[in-house]
PDB file of N, CA and C in Angstrom:
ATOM      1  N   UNK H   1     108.574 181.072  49.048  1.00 79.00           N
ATOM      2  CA  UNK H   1     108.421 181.854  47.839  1.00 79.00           C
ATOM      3  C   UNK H   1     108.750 180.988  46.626  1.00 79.00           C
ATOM      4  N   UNK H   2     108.188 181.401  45.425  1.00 88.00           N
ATOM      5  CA  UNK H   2     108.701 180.576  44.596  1.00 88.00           C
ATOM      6  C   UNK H   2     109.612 181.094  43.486  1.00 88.00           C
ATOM      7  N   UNK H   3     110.538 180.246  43.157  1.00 92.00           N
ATOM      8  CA  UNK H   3     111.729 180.401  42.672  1.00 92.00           C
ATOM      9  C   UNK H   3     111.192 180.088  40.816  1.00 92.00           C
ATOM     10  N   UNK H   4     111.390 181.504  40.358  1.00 93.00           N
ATOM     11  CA  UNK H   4     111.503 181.704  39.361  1.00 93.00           C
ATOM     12  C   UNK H   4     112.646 182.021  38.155  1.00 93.00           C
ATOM     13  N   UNK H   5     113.163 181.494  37.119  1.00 95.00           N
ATOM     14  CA  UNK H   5     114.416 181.431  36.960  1.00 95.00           C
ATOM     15  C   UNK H   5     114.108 181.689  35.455  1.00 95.00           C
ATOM     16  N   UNK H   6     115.077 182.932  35.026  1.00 95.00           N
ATOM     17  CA  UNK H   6     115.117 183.127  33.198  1.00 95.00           C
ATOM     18  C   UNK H   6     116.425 182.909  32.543  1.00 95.00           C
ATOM     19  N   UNK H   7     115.748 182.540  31.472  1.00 95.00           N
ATOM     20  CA  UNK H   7     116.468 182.276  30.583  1.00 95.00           C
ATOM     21  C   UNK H   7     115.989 182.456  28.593  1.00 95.00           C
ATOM     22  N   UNK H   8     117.118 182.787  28.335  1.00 91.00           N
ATOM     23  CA  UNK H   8     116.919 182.407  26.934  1.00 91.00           C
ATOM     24  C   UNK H   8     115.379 183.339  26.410  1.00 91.00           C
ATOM     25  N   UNK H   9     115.131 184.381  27.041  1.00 90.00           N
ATOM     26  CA  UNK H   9     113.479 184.778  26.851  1.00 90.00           C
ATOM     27  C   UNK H   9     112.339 183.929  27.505  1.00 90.00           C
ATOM     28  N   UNK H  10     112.815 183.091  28.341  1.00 96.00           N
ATOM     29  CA  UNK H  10     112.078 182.224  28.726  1.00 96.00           C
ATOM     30  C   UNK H  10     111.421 181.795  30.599  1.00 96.00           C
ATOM     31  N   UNK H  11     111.110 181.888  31.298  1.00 96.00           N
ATOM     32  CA  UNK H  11     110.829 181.623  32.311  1.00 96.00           C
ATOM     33  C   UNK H  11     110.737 180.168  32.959  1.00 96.00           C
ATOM     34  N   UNK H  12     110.984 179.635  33.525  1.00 97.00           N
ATOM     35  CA  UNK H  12     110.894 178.332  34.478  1.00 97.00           C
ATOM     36  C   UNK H  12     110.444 178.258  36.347  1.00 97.00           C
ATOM     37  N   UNK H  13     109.927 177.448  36.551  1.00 96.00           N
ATOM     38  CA  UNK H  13     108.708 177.545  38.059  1.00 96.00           C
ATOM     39  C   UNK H  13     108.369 176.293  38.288  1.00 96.00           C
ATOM     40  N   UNK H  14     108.391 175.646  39.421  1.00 97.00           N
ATOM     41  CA  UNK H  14     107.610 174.653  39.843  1.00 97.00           C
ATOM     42  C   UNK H  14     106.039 174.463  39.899  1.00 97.00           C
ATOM     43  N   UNK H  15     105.600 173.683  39.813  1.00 96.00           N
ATOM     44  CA  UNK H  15     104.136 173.853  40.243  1.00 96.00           C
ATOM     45  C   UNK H  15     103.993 172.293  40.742  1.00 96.00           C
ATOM     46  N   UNK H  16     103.252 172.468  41.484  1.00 96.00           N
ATOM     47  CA  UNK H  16     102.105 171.237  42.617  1.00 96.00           C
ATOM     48  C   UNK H  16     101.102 171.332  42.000  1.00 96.00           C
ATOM     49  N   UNK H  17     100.457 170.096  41.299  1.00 95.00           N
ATOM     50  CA  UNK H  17      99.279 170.150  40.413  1.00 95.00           C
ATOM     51  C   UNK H  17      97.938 168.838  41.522  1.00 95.00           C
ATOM     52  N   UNK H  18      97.359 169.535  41.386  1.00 94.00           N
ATOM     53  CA  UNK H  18      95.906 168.581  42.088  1.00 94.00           C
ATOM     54  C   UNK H  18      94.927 168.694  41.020  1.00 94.00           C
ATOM     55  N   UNK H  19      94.671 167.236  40.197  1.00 94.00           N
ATOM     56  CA  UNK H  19      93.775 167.218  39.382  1.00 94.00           C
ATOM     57  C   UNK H  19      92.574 166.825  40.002  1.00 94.00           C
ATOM     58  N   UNK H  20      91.160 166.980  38.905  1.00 94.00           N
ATOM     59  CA  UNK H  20      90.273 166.908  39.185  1.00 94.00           C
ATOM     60  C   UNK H  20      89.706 167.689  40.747  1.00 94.00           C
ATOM     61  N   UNK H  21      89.378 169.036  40.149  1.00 94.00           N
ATOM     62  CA  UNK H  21      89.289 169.827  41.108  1.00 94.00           C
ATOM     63  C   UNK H  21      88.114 170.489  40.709  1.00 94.00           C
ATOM     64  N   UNK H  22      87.274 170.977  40.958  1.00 94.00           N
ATOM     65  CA  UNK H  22      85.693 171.439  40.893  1.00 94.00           C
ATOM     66  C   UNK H  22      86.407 172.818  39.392  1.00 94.00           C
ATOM     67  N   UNK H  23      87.179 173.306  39.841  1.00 95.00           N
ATOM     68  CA  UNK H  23      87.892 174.444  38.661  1.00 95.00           C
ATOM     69  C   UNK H  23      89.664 174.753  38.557  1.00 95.00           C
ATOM     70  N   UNK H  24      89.860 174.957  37.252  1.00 95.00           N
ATOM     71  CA  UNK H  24      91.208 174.896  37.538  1.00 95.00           C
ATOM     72  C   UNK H  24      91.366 176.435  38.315  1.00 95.00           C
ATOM     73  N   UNK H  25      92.517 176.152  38.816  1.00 95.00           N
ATOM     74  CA  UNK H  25      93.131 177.865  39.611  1.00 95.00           C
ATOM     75  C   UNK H  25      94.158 177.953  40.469  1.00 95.00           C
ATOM     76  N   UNK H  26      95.073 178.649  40.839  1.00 94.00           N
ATOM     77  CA  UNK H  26      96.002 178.968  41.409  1.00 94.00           C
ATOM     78  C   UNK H  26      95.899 178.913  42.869  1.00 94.00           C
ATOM     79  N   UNK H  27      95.992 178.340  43.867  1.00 94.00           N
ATOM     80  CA  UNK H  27      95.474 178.140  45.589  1.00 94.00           C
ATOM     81  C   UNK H  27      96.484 178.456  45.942  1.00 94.00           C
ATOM     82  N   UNK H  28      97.690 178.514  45.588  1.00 92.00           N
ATOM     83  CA  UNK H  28      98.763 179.177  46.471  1.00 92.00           C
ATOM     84  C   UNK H  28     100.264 178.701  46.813  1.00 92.00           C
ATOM     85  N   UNK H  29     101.007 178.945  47.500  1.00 92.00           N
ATOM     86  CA  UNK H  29     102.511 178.293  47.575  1.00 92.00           C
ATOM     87  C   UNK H  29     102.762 176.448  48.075  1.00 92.00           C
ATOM     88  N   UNK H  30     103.415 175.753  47.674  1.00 92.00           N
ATOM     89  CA  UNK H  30     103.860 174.439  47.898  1.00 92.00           C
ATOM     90  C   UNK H  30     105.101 174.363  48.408  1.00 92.00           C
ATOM     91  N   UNK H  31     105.528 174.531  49.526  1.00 89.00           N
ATOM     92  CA  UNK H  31     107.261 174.456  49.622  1.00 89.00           C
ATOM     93  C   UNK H  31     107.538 175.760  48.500  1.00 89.00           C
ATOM     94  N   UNK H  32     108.250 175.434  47.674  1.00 90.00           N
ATOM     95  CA  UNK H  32     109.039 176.121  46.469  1.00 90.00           C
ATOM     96  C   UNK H  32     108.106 176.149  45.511  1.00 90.00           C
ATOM     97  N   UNK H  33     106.813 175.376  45.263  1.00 94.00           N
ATOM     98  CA  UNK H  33     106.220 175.332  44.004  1.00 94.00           C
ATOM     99  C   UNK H  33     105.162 176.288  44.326  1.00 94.00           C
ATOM    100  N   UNK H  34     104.613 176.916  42.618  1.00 94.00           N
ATOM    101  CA  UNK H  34     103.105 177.126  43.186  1.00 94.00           C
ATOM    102  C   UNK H  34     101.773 175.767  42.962  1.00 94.00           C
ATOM    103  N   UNK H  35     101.013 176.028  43.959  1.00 96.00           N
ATOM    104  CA  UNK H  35     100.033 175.401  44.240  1.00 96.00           C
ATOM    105  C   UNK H  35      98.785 175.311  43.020  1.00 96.00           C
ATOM    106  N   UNK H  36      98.346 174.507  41.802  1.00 96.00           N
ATOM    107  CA  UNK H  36      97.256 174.757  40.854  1.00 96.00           C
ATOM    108  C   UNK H  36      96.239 173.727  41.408  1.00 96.00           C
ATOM    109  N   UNK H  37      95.042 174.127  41.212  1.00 96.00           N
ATOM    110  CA  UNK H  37      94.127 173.026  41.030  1.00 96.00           C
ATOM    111  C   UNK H  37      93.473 172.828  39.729  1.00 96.00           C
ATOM    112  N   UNK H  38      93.411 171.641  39.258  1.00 96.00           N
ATOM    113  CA  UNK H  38      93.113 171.413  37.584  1.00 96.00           C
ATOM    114  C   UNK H  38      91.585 170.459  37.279  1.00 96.00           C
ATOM    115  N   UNK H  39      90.776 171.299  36.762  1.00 95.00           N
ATOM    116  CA  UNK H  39      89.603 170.821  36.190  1.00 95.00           C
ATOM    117  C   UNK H  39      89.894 169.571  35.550  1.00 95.00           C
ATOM    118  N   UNK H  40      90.666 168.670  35.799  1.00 93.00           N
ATOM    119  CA  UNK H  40      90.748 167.811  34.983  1.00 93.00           C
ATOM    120  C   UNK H  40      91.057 166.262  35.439  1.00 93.00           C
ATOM    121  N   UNK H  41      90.770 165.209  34.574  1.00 92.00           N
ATOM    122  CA  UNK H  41      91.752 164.115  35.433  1.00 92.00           C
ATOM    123  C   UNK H  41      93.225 163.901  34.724  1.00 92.00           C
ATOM    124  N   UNK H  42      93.759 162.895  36.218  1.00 89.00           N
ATOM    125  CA  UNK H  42      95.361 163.029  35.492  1.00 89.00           C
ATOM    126  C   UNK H  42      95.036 161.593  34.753  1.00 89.00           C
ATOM    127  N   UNK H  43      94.413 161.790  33.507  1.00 89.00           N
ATOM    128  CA  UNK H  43      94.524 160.034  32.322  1.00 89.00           C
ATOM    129  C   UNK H  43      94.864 160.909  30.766  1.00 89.00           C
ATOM    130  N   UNK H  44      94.814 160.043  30.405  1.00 90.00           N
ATOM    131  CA  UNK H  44      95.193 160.208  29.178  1.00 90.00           C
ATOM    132  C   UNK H  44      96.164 161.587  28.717  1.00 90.00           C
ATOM    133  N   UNK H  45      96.629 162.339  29.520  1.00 91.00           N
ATOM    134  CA  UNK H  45      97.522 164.016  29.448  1.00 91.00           C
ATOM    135  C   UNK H  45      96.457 164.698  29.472  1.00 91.00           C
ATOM    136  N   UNK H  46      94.890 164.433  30.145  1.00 93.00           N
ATOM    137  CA  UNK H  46      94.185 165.711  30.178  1.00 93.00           C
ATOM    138  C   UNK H  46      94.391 166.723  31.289  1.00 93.00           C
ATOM    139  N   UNK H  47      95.065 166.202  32.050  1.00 95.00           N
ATOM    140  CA  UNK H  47      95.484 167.247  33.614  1.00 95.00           C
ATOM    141  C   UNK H  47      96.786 168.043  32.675  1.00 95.00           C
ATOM    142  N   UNK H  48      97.753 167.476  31.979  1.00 96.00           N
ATOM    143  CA  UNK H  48      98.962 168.403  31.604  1.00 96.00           C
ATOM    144  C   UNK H  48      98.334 169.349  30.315  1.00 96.00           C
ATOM    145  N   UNK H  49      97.169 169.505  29.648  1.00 95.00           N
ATOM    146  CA  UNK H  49      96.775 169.965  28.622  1.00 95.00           C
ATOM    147  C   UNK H  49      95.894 170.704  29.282  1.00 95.00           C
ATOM    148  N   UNK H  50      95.185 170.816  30.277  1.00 96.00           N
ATOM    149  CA  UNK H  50      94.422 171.161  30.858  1.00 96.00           C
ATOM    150  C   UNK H  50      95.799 172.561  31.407  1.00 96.00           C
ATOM    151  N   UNK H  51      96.448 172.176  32.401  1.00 96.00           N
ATOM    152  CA  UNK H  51      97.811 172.665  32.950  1.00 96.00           C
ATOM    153  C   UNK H  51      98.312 173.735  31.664  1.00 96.00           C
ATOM    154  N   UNK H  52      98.745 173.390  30.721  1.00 97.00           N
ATOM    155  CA  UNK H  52      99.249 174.131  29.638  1.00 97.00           C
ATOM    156  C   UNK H  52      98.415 175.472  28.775  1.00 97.00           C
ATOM    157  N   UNK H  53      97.035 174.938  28.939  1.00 97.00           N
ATOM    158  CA  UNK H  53      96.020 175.832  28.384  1.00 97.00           C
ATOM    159  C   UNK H  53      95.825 176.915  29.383  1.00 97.00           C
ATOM    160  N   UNK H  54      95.627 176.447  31.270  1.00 96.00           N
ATOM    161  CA  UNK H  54      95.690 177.729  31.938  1.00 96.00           C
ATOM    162  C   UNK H  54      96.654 178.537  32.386  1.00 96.00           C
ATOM    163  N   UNK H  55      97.932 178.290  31.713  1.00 97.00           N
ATOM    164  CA  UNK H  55      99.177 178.920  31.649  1.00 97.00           C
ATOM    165  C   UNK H  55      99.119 179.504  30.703  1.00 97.00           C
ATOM    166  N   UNK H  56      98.702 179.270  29.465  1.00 97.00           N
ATOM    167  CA  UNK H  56      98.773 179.860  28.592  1.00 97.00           C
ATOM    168  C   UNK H  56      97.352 181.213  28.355  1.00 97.00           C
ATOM    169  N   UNK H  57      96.220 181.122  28.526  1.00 96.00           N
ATOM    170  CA  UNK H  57      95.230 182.166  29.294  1.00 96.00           C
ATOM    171  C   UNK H  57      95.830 182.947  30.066  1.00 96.00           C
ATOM    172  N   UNK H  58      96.470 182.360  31.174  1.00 96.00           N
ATOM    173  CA  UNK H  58      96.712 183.346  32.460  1.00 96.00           C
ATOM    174  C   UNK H  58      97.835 184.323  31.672  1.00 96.00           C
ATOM    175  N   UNK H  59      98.828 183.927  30.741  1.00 96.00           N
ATOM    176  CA  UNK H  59      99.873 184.649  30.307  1.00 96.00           C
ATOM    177  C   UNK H  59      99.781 185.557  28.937  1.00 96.00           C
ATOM    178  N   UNK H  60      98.609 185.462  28.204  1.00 96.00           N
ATOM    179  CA  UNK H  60      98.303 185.592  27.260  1.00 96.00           C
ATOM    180  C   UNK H  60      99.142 185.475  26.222  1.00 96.00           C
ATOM    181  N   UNK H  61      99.726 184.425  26.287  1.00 96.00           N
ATOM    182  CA  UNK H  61     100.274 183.639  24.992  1.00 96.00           C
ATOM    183  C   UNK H  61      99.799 182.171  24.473  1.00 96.00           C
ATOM    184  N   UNK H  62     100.197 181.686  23.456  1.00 97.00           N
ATOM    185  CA  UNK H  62      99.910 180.737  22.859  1.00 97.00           C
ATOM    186  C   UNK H  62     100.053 179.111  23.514  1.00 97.00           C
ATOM    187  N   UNK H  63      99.629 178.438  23.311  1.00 96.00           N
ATOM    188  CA  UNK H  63      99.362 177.334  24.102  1.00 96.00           C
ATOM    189  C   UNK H  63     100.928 176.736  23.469  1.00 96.00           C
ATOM    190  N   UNK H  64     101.715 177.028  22.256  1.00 97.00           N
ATOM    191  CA  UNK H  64     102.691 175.944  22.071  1.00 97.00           C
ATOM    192  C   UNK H  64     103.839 176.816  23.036  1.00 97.00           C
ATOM    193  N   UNK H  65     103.650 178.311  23.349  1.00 97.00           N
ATOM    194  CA  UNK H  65     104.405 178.593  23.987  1.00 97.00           C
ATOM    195  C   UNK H  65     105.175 178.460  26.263  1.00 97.00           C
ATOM    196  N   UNK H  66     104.052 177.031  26.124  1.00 97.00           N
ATOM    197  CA  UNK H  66     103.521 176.328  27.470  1.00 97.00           C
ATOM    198  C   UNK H  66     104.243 175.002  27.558  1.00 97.00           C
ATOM    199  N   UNK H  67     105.544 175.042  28.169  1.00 96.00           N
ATOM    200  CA  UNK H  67     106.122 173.349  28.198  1.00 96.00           C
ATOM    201  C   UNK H  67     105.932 172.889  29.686  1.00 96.00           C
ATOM    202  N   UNK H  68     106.111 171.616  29.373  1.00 96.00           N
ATOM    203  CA  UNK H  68     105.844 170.900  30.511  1.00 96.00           C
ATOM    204  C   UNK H  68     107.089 169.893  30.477  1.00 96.00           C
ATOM    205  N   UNK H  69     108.668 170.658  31.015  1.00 96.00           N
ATOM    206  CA  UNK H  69     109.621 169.953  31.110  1.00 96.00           C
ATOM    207  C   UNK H  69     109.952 168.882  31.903  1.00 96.00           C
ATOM    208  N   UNK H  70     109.271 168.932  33.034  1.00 95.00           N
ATOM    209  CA  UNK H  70     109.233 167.222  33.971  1.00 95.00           C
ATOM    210  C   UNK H  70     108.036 167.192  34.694  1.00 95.00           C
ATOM    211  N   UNK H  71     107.855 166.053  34.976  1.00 90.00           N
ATOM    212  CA  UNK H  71     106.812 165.404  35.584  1.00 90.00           C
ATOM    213  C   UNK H  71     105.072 165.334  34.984  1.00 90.00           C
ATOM    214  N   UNK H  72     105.570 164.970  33.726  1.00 89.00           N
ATOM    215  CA  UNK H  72     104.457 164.585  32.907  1.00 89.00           C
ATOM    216  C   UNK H  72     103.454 163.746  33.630  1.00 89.00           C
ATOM    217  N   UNK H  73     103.776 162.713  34.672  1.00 90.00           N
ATOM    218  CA  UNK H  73     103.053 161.513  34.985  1.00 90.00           C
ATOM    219  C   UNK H  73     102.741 161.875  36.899  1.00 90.00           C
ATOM    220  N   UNK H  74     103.377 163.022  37.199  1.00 91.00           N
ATOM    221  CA  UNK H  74     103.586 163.478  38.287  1.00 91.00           C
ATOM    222  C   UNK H  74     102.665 164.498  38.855  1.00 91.00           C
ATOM    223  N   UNK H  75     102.775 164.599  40.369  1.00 93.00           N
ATOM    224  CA  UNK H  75     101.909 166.164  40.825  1.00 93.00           C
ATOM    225  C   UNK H  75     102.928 166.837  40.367  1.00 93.00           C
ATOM    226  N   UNK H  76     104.217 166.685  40.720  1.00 95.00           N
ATOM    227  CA  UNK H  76     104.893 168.378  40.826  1.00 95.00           C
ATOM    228  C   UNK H  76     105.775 168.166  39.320  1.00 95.00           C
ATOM    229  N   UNK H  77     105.826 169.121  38.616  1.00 96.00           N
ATOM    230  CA  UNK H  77     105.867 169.826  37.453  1.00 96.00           C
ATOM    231  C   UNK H  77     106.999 170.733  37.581  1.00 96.00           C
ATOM    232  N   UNK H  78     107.934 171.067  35.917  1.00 96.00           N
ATOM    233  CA  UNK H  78     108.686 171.975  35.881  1.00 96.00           C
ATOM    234  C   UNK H  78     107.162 172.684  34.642  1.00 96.00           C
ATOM    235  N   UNK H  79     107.209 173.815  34.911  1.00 97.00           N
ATOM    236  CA  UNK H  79     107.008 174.420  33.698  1.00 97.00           C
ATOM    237  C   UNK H  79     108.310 175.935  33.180  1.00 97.00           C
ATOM    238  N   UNK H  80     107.578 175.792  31.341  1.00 97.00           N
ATOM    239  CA  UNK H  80     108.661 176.705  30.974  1.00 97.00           C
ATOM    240  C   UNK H  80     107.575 177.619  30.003  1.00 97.00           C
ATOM    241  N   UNK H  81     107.678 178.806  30.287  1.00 97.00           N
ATOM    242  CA  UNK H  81     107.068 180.100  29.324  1.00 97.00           C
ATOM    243  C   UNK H  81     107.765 180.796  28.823  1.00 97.00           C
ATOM    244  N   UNK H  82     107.836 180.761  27.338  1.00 96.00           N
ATOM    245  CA  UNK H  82     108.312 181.281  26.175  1.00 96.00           C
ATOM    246  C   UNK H  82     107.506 182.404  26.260  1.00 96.00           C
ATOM    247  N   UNK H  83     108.238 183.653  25.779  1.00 94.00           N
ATOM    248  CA  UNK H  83     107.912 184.796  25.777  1.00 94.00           C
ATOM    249  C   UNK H  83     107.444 185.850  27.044  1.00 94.00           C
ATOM    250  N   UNK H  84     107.710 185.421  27.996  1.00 94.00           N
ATOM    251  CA  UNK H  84     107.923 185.850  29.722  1.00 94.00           C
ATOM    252  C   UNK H  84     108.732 186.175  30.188  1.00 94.00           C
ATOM    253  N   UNK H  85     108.763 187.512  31.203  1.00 94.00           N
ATOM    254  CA  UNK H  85     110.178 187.846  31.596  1.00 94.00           C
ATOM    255  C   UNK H  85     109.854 187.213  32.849  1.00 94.00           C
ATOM    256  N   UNK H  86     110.969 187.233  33.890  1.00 94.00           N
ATOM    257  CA  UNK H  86     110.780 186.885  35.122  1.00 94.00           C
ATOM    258  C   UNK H  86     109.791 188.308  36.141  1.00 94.00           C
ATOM    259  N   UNK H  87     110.337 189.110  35.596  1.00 94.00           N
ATOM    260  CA  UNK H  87     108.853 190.746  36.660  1.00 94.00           C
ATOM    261  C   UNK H  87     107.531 190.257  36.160  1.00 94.00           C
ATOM    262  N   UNK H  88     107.829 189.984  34.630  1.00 92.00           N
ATOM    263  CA  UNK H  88     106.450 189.792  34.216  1.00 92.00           C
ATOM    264  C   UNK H  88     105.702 188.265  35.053  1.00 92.00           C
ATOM    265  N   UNK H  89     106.178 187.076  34.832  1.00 93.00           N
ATOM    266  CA  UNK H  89     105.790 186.288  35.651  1.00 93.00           C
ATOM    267  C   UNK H  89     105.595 186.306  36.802  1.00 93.00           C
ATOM    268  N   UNK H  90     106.508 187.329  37.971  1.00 92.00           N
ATOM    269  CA  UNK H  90     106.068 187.422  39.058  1.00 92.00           C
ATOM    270  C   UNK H  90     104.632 188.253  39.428  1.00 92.00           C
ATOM    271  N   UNK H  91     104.815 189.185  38.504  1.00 92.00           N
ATOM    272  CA  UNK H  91     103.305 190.074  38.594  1.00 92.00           C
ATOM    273  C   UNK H  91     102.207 189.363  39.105  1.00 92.00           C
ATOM    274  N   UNK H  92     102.135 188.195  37.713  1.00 92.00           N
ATOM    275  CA  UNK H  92     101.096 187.299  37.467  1.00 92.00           C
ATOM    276  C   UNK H  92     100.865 186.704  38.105  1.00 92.00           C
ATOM    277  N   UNK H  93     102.000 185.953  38.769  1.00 89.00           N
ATOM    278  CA  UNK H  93     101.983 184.661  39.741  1.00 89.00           C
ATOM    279  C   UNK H  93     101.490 185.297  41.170  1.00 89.00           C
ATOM    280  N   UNK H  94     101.711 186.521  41.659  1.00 82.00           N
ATOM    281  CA  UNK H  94     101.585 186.971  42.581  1.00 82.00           C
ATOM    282  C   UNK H  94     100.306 187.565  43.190  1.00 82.00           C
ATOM    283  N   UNK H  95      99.275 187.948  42.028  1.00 73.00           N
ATOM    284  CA  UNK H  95      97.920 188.407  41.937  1.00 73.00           C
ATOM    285  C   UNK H  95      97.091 187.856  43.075  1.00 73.00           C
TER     286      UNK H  95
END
């Protein structure tokens, strides 16, 4: 399952990122993380901008409200959502 943790109004989650994938989308659990696949390649930050924009769609908030606290250069990722409760993220994540 994945371990979702609040704070501060804010939400935090692992994710397992596989770039360059026919579409970005959610495939499912990683160990502890969730599983994304990303329309994108990992060069220049288009896989983490890519990453940030379908977090930010899927949540319907704003793209500055989408961090990408570790593993900028990495598959596995902290992310953090501003303006998310933890029910609310699980809803989503769980679909």
């Amino acid at each position: 399952m994945i371990e979702i943790t609040e704070k501060n109004g804010a939400v935090t989650f692992r994710i397992h990122a596989q770039p360059r994938a026919a579409k970005t989308e959610i495939v499912g659990e990683y160990g502890q993380a969730l599983k994304i696949k990303l329309a994108a390649p990992p060069v220049d930050g288009k896989a983490n901008a890519e990453c940030r924009k379908f977090f930010a769609k899927l949540f319907h908030i704003p793209i500055q409200s989408v961090d990408i606290l570790a593993g900028d250069s990495g598959r596995d990722k902290i992310i953090r959502l501003h303006q998310v409760n933890k029910q609310q993220a699980q809803e989503i994540l769980n679909r």
